[in-house]
Coordinates of C-alpha atoms in Angstrom, one line a residue:
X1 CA 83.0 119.9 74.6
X2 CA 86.8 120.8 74.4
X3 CA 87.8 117.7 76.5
X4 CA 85.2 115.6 74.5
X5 CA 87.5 116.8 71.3
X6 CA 90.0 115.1 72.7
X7 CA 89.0 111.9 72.0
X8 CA 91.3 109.5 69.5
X9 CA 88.9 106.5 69.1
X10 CA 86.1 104.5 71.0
X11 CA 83.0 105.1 72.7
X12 CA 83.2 108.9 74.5
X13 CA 82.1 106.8 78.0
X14 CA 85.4 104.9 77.8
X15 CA 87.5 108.2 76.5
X16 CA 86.1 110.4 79.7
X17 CA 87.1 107.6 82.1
X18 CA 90.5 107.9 80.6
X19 CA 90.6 111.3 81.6
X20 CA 88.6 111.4 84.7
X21 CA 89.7 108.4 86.7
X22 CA 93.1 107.9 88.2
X23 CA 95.2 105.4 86.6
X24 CA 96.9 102.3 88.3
X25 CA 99.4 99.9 87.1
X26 CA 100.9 96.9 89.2
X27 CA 104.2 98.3 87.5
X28 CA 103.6 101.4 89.6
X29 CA 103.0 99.3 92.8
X30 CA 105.4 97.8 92.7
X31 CA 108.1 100.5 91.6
X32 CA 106.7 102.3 95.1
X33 CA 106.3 99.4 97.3
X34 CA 107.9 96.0 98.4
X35 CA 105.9 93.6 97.1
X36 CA 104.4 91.5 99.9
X37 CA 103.1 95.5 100.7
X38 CA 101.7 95.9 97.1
X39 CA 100.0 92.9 97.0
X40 CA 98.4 93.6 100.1
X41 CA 97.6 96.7 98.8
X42 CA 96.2 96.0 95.4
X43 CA 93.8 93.4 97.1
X44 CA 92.9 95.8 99.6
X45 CA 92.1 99.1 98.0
X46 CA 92.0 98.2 94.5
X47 CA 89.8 96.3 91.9
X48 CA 91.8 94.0 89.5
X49 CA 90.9 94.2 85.8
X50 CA 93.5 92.2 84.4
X51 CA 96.8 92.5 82.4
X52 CA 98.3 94.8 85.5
X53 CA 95.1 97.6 85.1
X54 CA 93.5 98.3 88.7
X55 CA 91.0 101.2 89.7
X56 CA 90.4 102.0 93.3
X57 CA 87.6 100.4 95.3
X58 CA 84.6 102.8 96.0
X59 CA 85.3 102.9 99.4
X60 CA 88.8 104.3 99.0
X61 CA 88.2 106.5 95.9
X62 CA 89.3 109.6 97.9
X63 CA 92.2 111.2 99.3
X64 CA 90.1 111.8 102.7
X65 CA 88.6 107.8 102.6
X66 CA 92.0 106.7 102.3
X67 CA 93.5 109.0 104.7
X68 CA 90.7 107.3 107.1
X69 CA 91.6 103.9 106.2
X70 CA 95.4 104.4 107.1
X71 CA 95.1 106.8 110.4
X72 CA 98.4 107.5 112.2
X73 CA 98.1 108.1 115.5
X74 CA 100.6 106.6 117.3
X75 CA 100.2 103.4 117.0
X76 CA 102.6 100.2 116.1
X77 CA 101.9 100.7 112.5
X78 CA 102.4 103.9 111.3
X79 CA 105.0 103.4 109.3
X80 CA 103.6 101.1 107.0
X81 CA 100.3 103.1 107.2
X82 CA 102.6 106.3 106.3
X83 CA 104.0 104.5 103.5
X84 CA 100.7 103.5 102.0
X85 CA 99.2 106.5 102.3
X86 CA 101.5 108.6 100.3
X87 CA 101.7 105.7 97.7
X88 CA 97.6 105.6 97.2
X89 CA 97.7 109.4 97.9
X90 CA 99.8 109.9 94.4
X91 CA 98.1 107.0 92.9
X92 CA 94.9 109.1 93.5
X93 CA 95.9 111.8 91.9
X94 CA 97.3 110.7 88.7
X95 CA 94.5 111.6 86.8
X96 CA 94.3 114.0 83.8
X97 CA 91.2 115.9 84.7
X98 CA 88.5 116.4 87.7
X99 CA 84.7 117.1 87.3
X100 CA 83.1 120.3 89.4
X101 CA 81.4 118.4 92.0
X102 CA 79.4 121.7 92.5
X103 CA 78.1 122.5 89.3
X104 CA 74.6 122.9 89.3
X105 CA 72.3 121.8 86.7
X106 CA 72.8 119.0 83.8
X107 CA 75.9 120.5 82.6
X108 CA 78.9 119.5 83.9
X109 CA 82.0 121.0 84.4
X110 CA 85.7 119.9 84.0
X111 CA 89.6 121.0 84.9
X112 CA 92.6 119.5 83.2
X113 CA 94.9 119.2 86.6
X114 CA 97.6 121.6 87.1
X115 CA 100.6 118.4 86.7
X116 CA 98.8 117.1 84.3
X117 CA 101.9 116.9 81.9
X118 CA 104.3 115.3 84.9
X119 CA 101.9 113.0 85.7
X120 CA 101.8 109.1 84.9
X121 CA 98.7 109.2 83.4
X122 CA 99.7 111.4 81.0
X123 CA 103.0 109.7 80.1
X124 CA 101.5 106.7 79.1
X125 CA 99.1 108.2 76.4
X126 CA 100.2 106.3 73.6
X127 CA 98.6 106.0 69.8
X128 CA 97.7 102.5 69.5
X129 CA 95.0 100.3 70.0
X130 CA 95.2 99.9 74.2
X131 CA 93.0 102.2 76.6
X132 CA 95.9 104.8 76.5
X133 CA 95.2 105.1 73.2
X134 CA 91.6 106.7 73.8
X135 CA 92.8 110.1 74.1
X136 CA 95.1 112.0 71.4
X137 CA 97.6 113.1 73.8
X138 CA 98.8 116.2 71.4
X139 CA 96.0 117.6 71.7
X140 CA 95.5 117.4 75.1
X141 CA 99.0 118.9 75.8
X142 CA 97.7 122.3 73.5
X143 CA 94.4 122.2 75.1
X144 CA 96.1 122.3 78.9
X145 CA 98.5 125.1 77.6
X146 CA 96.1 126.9 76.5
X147 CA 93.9 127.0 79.5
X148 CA 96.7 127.4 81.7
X149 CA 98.6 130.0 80.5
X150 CA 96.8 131.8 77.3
X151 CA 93.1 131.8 79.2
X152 CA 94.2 132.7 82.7
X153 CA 94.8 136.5 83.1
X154 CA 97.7 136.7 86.0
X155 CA 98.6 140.2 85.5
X156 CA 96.0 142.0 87.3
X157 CA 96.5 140.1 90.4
X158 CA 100.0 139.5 90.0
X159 CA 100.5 143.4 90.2
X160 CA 98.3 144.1 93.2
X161 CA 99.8 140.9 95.2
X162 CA 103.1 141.3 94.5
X163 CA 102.2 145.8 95.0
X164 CA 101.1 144.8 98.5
X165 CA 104.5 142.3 98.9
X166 CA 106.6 145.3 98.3
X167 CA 105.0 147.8 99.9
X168 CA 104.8 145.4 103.5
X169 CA 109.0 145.9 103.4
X170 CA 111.6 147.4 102.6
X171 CA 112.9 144.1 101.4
X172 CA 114.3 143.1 98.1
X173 CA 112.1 141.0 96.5
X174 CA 112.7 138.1 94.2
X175 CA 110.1 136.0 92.3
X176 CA 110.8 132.0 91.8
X177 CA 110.3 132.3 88.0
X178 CA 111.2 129.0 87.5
X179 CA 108.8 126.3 85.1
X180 CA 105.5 126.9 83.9
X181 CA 105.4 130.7 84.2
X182 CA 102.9 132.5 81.6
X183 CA 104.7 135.3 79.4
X184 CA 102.6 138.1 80.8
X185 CA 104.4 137.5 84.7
X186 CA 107.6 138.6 83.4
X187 CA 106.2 141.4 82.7
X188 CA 104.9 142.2 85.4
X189 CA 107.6 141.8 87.5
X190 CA 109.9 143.9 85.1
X191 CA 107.0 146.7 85.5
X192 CA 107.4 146.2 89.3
X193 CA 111.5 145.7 89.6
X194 CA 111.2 142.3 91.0
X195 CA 113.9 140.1 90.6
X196 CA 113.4 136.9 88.8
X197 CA 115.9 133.6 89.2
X198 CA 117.9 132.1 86.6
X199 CA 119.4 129.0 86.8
X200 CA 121.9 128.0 84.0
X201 CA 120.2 124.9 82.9
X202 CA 117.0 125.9 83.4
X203 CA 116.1 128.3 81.0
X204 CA 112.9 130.4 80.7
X205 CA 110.8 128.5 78.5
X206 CA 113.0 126.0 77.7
X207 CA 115.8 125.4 75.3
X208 CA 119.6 125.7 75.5
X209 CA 121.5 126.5 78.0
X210 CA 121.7 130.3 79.3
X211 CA 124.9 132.5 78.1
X212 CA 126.3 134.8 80.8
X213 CA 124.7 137.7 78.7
X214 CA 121.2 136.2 78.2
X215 CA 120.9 136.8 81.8
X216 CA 118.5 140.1 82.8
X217 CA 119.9 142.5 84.8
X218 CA 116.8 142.5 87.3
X219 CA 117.9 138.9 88.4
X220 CA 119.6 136.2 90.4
X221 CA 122.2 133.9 89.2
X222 CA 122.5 130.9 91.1
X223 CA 124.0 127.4 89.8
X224 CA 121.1 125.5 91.6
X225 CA 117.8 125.9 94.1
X226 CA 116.4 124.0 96.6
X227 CA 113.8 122.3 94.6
X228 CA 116.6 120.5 91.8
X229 CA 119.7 118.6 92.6
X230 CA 122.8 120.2 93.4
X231 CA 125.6 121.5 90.1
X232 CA 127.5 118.2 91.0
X233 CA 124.4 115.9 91.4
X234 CA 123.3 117.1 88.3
X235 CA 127.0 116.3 86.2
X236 CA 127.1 113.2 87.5
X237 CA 124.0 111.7 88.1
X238 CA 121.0 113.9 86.3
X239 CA 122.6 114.6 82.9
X240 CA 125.6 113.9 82.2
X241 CA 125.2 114.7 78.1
X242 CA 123.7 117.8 79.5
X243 CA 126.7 118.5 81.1
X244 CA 128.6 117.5 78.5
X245 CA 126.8 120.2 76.1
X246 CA 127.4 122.5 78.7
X247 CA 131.5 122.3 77.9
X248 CA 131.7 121.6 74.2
X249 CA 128.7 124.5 72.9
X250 CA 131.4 127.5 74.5
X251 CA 128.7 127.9 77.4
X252 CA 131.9 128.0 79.8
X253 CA 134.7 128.9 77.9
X254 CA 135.1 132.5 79.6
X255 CA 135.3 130.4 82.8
X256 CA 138.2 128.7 82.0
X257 CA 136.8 125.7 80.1
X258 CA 137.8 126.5 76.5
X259 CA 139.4 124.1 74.8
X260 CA 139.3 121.6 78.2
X261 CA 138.1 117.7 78.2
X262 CA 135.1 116.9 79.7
X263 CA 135.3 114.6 82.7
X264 CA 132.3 112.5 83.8
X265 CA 133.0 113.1 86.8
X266 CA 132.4 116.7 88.2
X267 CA 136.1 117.8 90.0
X268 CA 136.3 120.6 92.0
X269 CA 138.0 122.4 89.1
X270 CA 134.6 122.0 86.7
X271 CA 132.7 123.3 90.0
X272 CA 134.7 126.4 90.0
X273 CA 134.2 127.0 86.4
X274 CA 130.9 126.8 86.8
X275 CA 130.5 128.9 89.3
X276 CA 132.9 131.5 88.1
X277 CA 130.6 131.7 84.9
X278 CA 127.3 132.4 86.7
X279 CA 129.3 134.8 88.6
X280 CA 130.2 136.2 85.2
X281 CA 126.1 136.6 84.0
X282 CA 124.7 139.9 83.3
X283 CA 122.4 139.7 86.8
X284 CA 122.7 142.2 89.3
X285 CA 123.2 139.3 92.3
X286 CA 124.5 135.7 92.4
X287 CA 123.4 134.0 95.3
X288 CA 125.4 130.1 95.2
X289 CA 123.7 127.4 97.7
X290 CA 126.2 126.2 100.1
X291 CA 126.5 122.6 98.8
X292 CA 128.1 123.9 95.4
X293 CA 130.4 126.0 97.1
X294 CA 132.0 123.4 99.0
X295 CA 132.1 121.4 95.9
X296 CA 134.8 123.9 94.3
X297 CA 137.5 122.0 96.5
X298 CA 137.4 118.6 97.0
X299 CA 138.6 118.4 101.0
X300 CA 134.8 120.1 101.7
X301 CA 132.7 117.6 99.1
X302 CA 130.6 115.4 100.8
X303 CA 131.0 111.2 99.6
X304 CA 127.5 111.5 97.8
X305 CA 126.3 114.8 96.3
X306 CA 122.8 113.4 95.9
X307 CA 123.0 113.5 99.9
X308 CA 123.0 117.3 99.4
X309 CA 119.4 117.9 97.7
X310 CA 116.8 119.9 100.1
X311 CA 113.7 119.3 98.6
X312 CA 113.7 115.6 97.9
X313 CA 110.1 114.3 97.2
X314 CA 111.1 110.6 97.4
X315 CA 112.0 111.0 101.2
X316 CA 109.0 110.5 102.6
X317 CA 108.1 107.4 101.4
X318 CA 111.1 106.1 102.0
X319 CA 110.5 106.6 105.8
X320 CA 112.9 109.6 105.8
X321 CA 113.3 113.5 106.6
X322 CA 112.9 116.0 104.0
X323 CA 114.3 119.4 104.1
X324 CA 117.0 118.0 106.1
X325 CA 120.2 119.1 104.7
X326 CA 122.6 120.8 107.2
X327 CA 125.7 121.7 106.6
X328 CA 128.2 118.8 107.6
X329 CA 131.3 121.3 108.4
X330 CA 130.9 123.6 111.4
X331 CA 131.7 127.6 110.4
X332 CA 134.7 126.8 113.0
X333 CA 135.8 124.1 110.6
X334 CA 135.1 125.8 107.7
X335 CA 137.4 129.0 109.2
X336 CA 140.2 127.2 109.4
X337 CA 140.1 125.7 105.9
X338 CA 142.6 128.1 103.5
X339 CA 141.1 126.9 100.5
X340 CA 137.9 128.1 101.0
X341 CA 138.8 131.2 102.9

């Protein structure tokens, strides 16, 4: 009945396939693929409805059938079955909800997906007269917070898990705290004296930017992870108003940047105040990645900082390695450089 409520306008049949089915646009095709590939594709696996709307053929309705229709197994194409696989894959999934395929009985059962709010589908809710306009996407954004983190009681098992993690060690332990975290886990890692990780741009819950004294003591301070683009990445290419708001709201001014222009590109001096300010936080460690150390001088940069993401999800598709960054400099090299040393 609560995803029923969700409903903007039109029949309920029409409002549930909205939520249910995975949505397809040639626009997406063809942002992912080539298009003598997404042709091919959209007459292969998909049904045309006109106007650009598709929806997956029965016989490749699943992430398992279309894993069956695109085997790789060493064969001459692999590569373009790779590539369309991943594509259909994520096509698949853009769907707002799924129904319990094991519920018994006439009822059934449904989940809002856990990336519901990143996904596609969700995105192009609109309020107007088109089949996005089925669902009223407000309330589908309080409905899937509400299941997600007011319903959901973490703590429980977030003290006996993380009780057991501990207790397996005598290592320090720190929690990746980072997104869609419900209020009662920081709790629970205060009550346990687990670290959390706070990144200066991405603030719990949102918001500004973090001051060096909004930082909890029980935490690391790091200027980037492996699952976001690197400080300079993120100047240049990411947000560079962000970066901007960074300089002229005071967030860096006992670093050094008071009263300083702001440059769209990211020197090495802007990378060492930077740095020097998460160094200044209130946490008990600060634990830099590599990349935006070797930023700070601009002998050890490499040519393209976007080169120096680890987690890049867009790799595979693109036919190439993921979790792939090394180093470029040898630690012999890197000895012998006075900047840096």
């Amino acid at each position: 009945d609560e995803l029923r409520s969700v409903r903007r306008r039109g029949d309920e049949d029409a409002a549930m396939r909205r939520l249910l089915e995975p949505v397809v646009r040639w626009s997406m095709l063809k942002e992912e693929l080539e298009e003598p590939l997404a042709r091919e594709a959209a007459q292969r696996f998909f049904n045309d409805h006109g106007n650009g709307v598709f929806s997956f053929k029965p016989e490749y309705d699943t992430v398992e059938k279309i894993g069956e229709a695109l085997p790789c197994e060493g064969g001459p194409d692999d590569a373009k079955n790779g590539k369309l696989r991943h594509v259909l894959w994520g096509l698949c999934d853009n769907r707002l909800a799924l129904v319990d395929e094991n519920c018994d009985g006439g009822d059934s059962r449904f989940y809002l997906t856990c990336n519901m709010l990143h996904s596609r589908s969700f995105t192009l809710l609109k309020n107007d007269g088109s089949e996005d306009g089925l669902l009223d996407k407000d309330k589908l954004n309080k409905l899937w917070h509400e299941y997600f983190i007011h319903r959901q009681s973490w703590r429980l098992s977030g003290i006996e898990y993380l009780s057991a993690l501990k207790n397996a060690a005598d290592m320090l332990v720190c929690a990746e705290d980072l997104g869609a975290v419900p209020d009662e886990a920081y709790t629970v890692l205060s009550q346990l004296g687990v670290l959390g990780l706070r990144i200066q741009r991405w603030p719990p819950g949102g918001g500004p930017f973090l001051r060096a004294e909004q930082y909890p003591v029980l935490s690391v301070a790091t200027t980037s992870c492996h699952d976001c683009s690197t400080l300079r990445a993120w100047w240049e290419n990411d947000e560079p108003e962000g970066a901007k708001k960074l300089l002229s709201e005071g967030y860096l001014d006992k670093a050094g940047g008071q009263g300083a222009d702001f440059s769209e590109k990211c020197s090495d001096i802007w990378s060492q105040r930077v740095v020097r300010s998460v160094m200044q936080t209130s946490s008990m460690w600060a634990i830099i990645p590599v990349q935006d150390l070797l930023d700070m001088w601009d002998e050890l940069r490499s040519s393209d900082p976007r080169d120096d993401a680890i987690n890049r999800p867009d790799a595979w598709a693109a036919g190439q390695a993921n979790w792939s960054y090394r180093m470029r400099l040898h630690l012999e090299t890197l000895l012998d450089k006075h900047s840096f040393n």
